[in-house]
Amino acid sequence: MKKGFIFDLDGVIVDTAKYHFLAWQNLANSLGISFTHEQNEQLKGVSRVRSLEKILEWGNVSISQEKFTQLMSEKNEEYLKYISKMDTKEILPDVPKVLEYLQAKRQLIALGSASKNARAILEKVKLYNRFHTIVDGTNVSKAKPDPEVFLIGAKQLGVSPKNCIVFEDSVAGIQAANTADMISIGIGDKNILHEADYVFKDFTEIGEDFVNQLIITKKV
């Protein structure tokens, strides 16, 4: 049986969270708002618009729509400077191993990310051709925890949601996968991602036996 394996990008395939943090922190500081790593965790899987809205709420700061648009653009430009220097060393441990095994098993693989820079990042780290389809921030109108990004991915793979498995590092992403009626696998802290069906620290903990189990298991 062919399943649909859908991967988030940031924090799952590559660690771009650190670059988002630096860019958001600089933006927040320019507005006189302090920005912590804990707050950055809350922005994982969240759209750029909603992320800036949350930062403004935390700092109790109001700005014009024109300034809002300007800041979003500036943040993205700074982030793009960071990712322009990315290479294969940025790939998180054992991600290529899992992707290669799924390919060997003739499984269907998709990317489901809120990032509008997903395609550029995958090209930089030379993983673009590992995916049968890519759904990113340019293809969706609703941010996680809305399941839109994963449902589009399933449709493009030609697989029913019940036959899809999602790898996510954010609470919003896990909630989106659960709402889509897909198997959810958290990559990160079990205490944070406890809503997931399974949680692993990273892909070094995911062996071939577990992947084989996922291939034959259906969401019930």
PDB file of C-alpha atoms in Angstrom, residues 24 31 44-45 50 52-54 71 80 94 96 100 125 131 133 137 159-160 165 180 184 198 204 211 216 218:
ATOM      1  CA  TRP A  24      11.970  38.385  14.582  1.00  0.00           C
ATOM      2  CA  LEU A  31       9.909  48.425  18.209  1.00  0.00           C
ATOM      3  CA  LYS A  44       6.435  27.787  14.903  1.00  0.00           C
ATOM      4  CA  GLY A  45       4.076  26.814  12.106  1.00  0.00           C
ATOM      5  CA  ARG A  50       0.009  36.205  12.425  1.00  0.00           C
ATOM      6  CA  LEU A  52       3.917  39.848  13.607  1.00  0.00           C
ATOM      7  CA  GLU A  53       0.437  40.340  15.044  1.00  0.00           C
ATOM      8  CA  LYS A  54       1.391  38.213  18.062  1.00  0.00           C
ATOM      9  CA  LEU A  71       8.144  45.310   8.735  1.00  0.00           C
ATOM     10  CA  LEU A  80      16.464  35.436   3.163  1.00  0.00           C
ATOM     11  CA  ASP A  94      19.022  11.230   9.496  1.00  0.00           C
ATOM     12  CA  PRO A  96      17.985  11.985   4.130  1.00  0.00           C
ATOM     13  CA  GLU A 100      15.734   7.503   0.948  1.00  0.00           C
ATOM     14  CA  VAL A 125      20.042  21.825   0.714  1.00  0.00           C
ATOM     15  CA  PHE A 131       9.388  15.267  -2.964  1.00  0.00           C
ATOM     16  CA  THR A 133       4.756  17.508  -4.443  1.00  0.00           C
ATOM     17  CA  GLY A 137       2.845  29.362   1.964  1.00  0.00           C
ATOM     18  CA  VAL A 159      -3.948   9.698  -1.116  1.00  0.00           C
ATOM     19  CA  SER A 160      -6.831   9.878   1.372  1.00  0.00           C
ATOM     20  CA  ILE A 165       1.463  10.581   7.982  1.00  0.00           C
ATOM     21  CA  ALA A 180      -7.076  16.365   8.970  1.00  0.00           C
ATOM     22  CA  SER A 184       0.739  12.856  13.510  1.00  0.00           C
ATOM     23  CA  TYR A 198       3.993   9.599  18.304  1.00  0.00           C
ATOM     24  CA  THR A 204      17.796   9.344  14.558  1.00  0.00           C
ATOM     25  CA  VAL A 211       8.500   3.276   9.079  1.00  0.00           C
ATOM     26  CA  ILE A 216       0.813  -0.828   6.934  1.00  0.00           C
ATOM     27  CA  LYS A 218      -4.245   3.123   8.845  1.00  0.00           C
TER      28      LYS A 218
END
